[in-house]
mmCIF file of C-alpha atoms and ligand atoms in Angstrom:
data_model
loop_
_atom_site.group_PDB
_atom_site.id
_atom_site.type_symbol
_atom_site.label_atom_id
_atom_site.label_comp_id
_atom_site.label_asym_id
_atom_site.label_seq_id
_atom_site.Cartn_x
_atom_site.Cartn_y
_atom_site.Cartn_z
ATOM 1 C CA UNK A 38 -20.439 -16.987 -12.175
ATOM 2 C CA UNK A 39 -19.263 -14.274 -14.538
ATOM 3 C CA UNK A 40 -15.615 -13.422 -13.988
ATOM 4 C CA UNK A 41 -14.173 -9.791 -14.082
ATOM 5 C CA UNK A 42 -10.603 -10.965 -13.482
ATOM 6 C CA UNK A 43 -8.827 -13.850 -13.973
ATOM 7 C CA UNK A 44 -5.184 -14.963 -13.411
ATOM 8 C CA UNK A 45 -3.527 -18.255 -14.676
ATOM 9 C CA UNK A 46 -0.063 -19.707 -13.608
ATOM 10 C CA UNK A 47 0.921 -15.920 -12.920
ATOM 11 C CA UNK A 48 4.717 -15.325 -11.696
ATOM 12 C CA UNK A 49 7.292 -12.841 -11.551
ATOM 13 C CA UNK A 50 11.273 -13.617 -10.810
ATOM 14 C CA UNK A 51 13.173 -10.662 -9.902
ATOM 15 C CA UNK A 52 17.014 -11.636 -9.690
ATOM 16 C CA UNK A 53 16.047 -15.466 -9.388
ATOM 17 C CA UNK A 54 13.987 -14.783 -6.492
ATOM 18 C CA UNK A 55 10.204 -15.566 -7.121
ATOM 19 C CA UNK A 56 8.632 -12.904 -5.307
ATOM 20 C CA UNK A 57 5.285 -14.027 -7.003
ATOM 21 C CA UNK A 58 4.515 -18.142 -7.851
ATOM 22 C CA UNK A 59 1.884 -19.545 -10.292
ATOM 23 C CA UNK A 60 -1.016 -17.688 -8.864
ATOM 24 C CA UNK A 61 -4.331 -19.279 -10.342
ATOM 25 C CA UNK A 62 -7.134 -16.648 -9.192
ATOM 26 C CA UNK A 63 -10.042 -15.425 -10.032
ATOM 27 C CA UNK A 64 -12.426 -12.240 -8.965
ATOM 28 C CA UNK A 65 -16.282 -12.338 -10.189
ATOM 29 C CA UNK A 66 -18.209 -9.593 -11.176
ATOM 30 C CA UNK A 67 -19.370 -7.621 -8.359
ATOM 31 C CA UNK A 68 -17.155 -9.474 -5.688
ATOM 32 C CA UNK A 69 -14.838 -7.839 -3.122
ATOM 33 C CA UNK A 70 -11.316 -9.911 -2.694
ATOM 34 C CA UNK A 71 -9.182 -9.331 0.308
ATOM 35 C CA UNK A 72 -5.394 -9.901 0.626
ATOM 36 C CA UNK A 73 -3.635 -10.854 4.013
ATOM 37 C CA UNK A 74 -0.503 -12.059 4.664
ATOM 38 C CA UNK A 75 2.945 -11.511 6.418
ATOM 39 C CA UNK A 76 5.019 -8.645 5.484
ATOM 40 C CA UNK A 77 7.125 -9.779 2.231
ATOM 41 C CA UNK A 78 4.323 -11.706 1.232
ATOM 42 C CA UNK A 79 4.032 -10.132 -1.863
ATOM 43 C CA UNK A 80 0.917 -8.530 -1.497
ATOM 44 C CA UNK A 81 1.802 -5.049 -3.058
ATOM 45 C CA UNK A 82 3.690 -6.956 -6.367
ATOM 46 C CA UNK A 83 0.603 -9.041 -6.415
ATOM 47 C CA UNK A 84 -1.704 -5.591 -7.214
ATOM 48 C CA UNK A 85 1.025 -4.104 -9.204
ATOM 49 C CA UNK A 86 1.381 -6.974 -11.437
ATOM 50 C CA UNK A 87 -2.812 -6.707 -11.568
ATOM 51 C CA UNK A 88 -2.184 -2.813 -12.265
ATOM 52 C CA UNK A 89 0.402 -3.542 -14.862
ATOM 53 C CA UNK A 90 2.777 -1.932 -13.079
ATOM 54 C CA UNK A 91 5.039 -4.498 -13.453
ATOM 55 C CA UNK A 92 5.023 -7.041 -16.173
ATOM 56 C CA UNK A 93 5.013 -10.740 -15.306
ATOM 57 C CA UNK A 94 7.664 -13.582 -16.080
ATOM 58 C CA UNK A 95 4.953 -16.185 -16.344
ATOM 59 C CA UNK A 96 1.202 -16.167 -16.715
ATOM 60 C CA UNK A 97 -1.835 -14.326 -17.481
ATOM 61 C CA UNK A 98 -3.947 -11.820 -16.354
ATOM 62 C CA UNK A 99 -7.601 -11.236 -18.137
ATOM 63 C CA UNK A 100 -9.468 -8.783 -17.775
ATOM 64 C CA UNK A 101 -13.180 -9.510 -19.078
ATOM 65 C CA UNK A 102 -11.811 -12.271 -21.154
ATOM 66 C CA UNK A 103 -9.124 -10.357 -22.598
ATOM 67 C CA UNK A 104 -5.632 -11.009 -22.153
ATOM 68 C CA UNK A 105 -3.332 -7.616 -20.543
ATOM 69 C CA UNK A 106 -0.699 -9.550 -19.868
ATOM 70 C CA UNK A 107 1.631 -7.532 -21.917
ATOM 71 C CA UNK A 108 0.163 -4.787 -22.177
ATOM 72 C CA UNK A 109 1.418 -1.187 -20.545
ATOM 73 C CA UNK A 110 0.289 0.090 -17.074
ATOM 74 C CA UNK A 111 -2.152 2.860 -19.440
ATOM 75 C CA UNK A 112 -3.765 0.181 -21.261
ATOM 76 C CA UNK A 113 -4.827 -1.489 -17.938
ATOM 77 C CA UNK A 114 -5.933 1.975 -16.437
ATOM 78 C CA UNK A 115 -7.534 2.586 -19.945
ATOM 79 C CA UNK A 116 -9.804 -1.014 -19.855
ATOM 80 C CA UNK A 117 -10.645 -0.047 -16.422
ATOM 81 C CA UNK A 118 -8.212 -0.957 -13.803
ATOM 82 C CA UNK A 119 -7.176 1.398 -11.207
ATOM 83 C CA UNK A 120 -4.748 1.371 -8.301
ATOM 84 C CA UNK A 121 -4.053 2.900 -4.987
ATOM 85 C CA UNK A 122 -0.910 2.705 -3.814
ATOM 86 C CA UNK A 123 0.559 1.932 -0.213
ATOM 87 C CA UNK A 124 1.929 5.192 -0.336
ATOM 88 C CA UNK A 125 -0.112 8.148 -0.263
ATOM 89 C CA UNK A 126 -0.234 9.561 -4.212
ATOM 90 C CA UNK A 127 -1.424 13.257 -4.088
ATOM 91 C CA UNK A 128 1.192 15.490 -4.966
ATOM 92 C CA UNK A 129 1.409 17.308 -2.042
ATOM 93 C CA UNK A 130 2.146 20.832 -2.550
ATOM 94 C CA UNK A 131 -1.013 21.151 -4.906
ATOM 95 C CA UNK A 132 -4.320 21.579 -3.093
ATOM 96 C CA UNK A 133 -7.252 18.874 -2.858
ATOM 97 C CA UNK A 134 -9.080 20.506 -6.013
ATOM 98 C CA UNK A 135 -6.337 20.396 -8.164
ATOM 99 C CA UNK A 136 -5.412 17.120 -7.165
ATOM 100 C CA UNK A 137 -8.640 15.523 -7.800
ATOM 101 C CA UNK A 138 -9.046 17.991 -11.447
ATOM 102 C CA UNK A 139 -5.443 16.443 -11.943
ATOM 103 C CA UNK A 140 -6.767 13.258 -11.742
ATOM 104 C CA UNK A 141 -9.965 13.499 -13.857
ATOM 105 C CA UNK A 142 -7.729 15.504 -16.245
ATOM 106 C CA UNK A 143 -5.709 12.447 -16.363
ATOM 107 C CA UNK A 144 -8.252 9.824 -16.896
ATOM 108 C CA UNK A 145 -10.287 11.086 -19.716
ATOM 109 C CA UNK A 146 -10.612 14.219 -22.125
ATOM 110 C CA UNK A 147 -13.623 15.893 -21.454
ATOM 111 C CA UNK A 148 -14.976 19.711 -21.915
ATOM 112 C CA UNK A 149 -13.860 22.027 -19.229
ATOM 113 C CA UNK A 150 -17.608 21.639 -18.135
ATOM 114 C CA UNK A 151 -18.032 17.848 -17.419
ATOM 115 C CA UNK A 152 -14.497 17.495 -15.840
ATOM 116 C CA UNK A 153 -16.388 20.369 -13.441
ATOM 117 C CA UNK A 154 -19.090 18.149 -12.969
ATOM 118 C CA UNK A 155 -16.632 15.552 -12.805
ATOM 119 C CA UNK A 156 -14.587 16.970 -10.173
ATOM 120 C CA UNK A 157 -18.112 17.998 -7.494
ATOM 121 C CA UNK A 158 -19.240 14.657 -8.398
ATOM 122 C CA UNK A 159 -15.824 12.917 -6.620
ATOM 123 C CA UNK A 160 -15.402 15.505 -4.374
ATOM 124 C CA UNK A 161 -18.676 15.050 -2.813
ATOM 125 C CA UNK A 162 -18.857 11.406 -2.902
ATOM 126 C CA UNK A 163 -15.400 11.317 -0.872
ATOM 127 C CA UNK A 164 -16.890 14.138 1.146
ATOM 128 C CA UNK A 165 -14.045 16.549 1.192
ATOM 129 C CA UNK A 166 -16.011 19.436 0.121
ATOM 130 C CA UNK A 167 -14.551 21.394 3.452
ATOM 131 C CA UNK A 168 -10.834 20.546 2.419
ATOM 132 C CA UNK A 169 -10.801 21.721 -1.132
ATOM 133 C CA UNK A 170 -8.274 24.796 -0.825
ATOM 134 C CA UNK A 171 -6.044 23.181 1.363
ATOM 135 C CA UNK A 172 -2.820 21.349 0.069
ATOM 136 C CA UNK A 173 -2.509 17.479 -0.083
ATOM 137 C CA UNK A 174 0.205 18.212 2.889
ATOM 138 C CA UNK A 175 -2.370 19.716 5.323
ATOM 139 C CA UNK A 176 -4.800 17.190 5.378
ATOM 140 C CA UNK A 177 -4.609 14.300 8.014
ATOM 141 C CA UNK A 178 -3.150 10.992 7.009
ATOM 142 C CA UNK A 179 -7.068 9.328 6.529
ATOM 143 C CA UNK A 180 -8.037 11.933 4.737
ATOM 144 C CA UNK A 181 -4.984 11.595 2.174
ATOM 145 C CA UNK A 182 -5.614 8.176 1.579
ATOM 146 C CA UNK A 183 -9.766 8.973 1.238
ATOM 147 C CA UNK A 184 -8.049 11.767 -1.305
ATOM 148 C CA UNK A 185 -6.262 8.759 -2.774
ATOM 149 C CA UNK A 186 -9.455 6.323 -3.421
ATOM 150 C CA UNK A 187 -11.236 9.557 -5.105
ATOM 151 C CA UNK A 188 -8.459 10.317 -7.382
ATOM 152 C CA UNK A 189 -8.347 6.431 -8.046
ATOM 153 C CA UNK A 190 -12.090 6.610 -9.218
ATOM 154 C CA UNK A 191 -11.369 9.009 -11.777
ATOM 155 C CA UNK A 192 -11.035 7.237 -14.087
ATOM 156 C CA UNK A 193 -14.569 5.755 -13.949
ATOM 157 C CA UNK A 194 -12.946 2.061 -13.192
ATOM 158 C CA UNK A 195 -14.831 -1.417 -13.535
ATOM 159 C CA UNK A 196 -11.881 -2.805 -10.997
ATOM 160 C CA UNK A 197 -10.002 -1.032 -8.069
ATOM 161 C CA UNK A 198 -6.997 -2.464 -6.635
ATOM 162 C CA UNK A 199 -5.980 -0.821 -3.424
ATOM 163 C CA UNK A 200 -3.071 -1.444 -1.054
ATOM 164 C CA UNK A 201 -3.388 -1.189 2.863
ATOM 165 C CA UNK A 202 -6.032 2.113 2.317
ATOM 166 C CA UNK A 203 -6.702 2.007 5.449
ATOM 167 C CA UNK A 204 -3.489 0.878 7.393
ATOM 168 C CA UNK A 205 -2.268 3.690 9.810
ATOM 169 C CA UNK A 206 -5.333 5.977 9.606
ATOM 170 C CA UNK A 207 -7.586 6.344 12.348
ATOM 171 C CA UNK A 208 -10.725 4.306 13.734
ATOM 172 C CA UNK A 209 -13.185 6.326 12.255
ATOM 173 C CA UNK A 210 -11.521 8.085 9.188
ATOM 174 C CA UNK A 211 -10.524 3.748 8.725
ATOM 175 C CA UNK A 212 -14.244 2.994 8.986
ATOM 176 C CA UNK A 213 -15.462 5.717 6.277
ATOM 177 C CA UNK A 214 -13.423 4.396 3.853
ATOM 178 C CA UNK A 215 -14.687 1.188 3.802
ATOM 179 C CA UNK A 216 -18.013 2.363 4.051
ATOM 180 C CA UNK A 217 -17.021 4.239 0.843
ATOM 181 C CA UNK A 218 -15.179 1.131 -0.934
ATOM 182 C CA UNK A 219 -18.072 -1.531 -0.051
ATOM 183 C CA UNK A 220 -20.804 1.048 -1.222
ATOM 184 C CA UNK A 221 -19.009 1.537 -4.461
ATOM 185 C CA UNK A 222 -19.014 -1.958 -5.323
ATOM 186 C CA UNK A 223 -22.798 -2.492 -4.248
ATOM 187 C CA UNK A 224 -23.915 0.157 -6.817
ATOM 188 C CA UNK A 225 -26.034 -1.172 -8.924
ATOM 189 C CA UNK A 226 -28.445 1.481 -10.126
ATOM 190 C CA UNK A 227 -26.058 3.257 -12.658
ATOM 191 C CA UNK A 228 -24.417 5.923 -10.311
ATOM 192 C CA UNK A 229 -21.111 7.029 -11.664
ATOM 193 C CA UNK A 230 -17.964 5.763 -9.886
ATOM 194 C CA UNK A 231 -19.581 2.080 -8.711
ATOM 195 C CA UNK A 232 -17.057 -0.853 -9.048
ATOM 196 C CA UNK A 233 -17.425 -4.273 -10.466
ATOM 197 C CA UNK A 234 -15.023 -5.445 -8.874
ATOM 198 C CA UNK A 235 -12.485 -4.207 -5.772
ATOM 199 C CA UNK A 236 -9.399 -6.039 -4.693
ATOM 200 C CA UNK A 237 -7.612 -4.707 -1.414
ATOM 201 C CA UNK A 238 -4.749 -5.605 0.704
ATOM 202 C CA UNK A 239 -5.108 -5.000 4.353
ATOM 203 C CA UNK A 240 -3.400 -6.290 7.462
ATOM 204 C CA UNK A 241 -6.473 -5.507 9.874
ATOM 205 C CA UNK A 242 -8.107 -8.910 10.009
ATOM 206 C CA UNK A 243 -11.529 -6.624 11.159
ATOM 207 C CA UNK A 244 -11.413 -4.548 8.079
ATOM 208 C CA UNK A 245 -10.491 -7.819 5.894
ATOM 209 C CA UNK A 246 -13.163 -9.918 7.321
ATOM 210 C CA UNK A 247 -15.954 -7.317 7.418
ATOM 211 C CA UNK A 248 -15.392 -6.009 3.992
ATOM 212 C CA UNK A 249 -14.523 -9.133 1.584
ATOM 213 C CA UNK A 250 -16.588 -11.490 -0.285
ATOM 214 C CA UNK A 251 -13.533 -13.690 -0.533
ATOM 215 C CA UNK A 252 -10.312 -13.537 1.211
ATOM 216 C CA UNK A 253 -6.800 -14.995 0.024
ATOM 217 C CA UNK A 254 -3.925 -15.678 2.252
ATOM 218 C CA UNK A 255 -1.054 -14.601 0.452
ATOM 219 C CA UNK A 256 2.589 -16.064 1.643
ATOM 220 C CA UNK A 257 5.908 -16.425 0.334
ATOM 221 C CA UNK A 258 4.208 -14.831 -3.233
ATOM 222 C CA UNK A 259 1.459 -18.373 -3.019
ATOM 223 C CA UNK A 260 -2.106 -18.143 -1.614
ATOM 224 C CA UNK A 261 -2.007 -20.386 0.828
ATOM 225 C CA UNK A 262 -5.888 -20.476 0.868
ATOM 226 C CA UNK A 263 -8.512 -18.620 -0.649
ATOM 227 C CA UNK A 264 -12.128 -18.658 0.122
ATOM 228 C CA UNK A 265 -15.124 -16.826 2.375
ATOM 229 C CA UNK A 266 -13.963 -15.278 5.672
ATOM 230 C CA UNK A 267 -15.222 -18.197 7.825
ATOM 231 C CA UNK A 268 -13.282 -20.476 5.497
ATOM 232 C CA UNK A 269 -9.936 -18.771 5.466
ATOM 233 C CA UNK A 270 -10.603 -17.414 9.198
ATOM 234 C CA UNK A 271 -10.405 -20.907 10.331
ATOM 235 C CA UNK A 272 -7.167 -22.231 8.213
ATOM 236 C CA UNK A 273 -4.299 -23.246 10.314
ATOM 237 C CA UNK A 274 -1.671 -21.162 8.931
ATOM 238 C CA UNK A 275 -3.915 -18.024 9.103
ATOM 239 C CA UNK A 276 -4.754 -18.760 12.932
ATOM 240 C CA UNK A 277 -1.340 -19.619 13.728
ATOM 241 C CA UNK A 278 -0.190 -15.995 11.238
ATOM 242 C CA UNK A 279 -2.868 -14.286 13.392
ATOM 243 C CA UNK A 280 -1.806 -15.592 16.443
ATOM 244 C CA UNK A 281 2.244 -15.240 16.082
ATOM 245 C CA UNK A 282 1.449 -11.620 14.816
ATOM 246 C CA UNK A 283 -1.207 -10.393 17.128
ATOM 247 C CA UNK A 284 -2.488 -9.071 14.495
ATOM 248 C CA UNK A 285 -6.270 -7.686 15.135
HETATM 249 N N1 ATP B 453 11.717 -4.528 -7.467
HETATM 250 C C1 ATP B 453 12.079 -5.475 -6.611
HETATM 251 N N2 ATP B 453 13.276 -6.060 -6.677
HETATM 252 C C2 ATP B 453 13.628 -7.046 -5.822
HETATM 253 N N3 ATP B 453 12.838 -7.506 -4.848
HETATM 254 C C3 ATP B 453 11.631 -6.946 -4.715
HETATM 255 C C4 ATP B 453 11.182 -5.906 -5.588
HETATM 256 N N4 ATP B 453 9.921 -5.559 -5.210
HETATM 257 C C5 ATP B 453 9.606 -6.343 -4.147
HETATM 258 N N5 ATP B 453 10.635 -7.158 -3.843
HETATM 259 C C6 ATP B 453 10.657 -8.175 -2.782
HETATM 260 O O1 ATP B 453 9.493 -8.958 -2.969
HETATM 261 C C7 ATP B 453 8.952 -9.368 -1.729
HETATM 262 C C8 ATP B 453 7.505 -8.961 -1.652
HETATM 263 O O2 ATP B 453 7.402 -7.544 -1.498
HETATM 264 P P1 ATP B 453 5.990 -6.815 -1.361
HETATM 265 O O3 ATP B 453 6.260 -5.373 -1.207
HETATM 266 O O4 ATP B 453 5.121 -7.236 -2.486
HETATM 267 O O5 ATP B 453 5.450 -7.449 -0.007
HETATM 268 P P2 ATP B 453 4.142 -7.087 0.831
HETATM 269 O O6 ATP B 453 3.428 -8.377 1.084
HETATM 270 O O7 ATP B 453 3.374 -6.019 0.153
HETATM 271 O O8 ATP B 453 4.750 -6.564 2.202
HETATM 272 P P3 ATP B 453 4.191 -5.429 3.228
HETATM 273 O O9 ATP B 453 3.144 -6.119 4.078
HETATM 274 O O10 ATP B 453 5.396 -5.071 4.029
HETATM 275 O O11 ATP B 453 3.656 -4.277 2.434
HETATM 276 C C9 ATP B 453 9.830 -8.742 -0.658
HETATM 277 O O12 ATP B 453 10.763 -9.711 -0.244
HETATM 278 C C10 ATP B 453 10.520 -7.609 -1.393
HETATM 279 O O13 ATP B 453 11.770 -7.332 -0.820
HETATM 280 MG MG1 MG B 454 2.875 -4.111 0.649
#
């Protein structure tokens, strides 16, 4: 199987804590990766360290056989990596269009015609047409973090990384956005903003099992397991995490 991403022996040690420990992982082109795991796990330094938002003190990452490890956060966004953050990114005072034009302004130089196109082209796939003069701070919390995957595309990834996009919003605003992530990555026919490759965090064990390929259990910065849903559904530590946590 072709990889898209692969990590070796990857660690990071913040004041002789290891908040992340020799994480040998993998993601294969076209697959969708879940994270779970108790809060502190290290979920969210696990995708920054993939975003190059933070630089690891051991390991590697690849990316398409070639090595980022030291590379800056732009180089990663620049081979095709983007990231969504826990916390909601629009700049709030600014409305949805300028947001998004920020965004496409941001990940490539382009006439003021295509980043037009550019712009419809996100806006209607995210389907926020309605909410265009508004600013970020108007909109509902589900539709800031649908605004967040959008601005995320921008850049025309081949990998998104996105943390908890749908924890806190509601059932169905929850339920668009991973219709919208899954489609992306099940693109095959050329259309601009598909995915080779998405790797989200989620607490949700629904949302986690319904949407990845392949899920990892992430705890204490280790993955305790990784494998299909019905593999890592049935481990003992994730039934007994599920259970303790009533997590659902
Ligand atoms: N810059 C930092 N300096 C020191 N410790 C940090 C730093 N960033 C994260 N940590 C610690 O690393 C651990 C993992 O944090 P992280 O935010 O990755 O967890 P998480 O699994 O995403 O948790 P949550 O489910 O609450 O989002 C925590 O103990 C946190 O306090
Ligand atoms: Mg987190």
């Amino acid at each position: 199987m072709k990889e898209l991403l692969v990590t070796r022996g990857l660690g990071l040690e913040i004041d002789r804590k290891n908040i992340i420990r020799d994480v040998d992982t993998s993601l294969a082109v076209g697959e969708i990766k879940g994270v779970m795991g108790p809060n502190g796990a290290g979920k969210s330094t696990f995708l920054r360290l993939l975003a190059g938002e933070l630089c690891p003190t051991s390991g590697e990452i690849a990316l398409r056989g070639e090595d980022m490890t030291s590379k800056p956060a732009r180089e990663f966004n620049k081979s095709g990596i983007s990231y969504v953050s826990q916390r909601p990114g629009p700049f709030p005072d600014l409305t949805v269009e300028e947001n998004v034009r920020g965004a496409v302004q941001r990940g490539s130089l382009f006439s003021r015609r295509s980043v037009r196109s550019k712009v419809d082209t996100l806006v209607d796939l995210i389907g926020i047409q309605a909410k265009l003069g508004l600013s970020a701070r108007e909109l509902s919390y589900g539709e800031m973090r649908t605004l967040d995957v959008g601005m995320a595309l921008a850049s025309e990834p081949v990998l998104l990384l996105a943390d908890e996009p749908t924890a806190g919003v509601s059932g169905d605003v929850a339920d668009e956005i991973i219709t919208l992530l899954k489609g992306l990555c099940r693109s095959n026919d050329g259309r601009r903003f598909g995915l080779d490759g998405l790797i989200f965090v989620e607490h949700d064990k629904g949302t986690v099992f319904h949407l990845a390929d392949r899920v990892g259990f992430l705890r204490e910065g280790r993955f305790v397991v990784e494998g299909s849903p019905e593999e890592v559904r049935e481990n003992r530590a994730v039934v007994q995490y599920l259970a303790e946590h009533g997590v659902d």
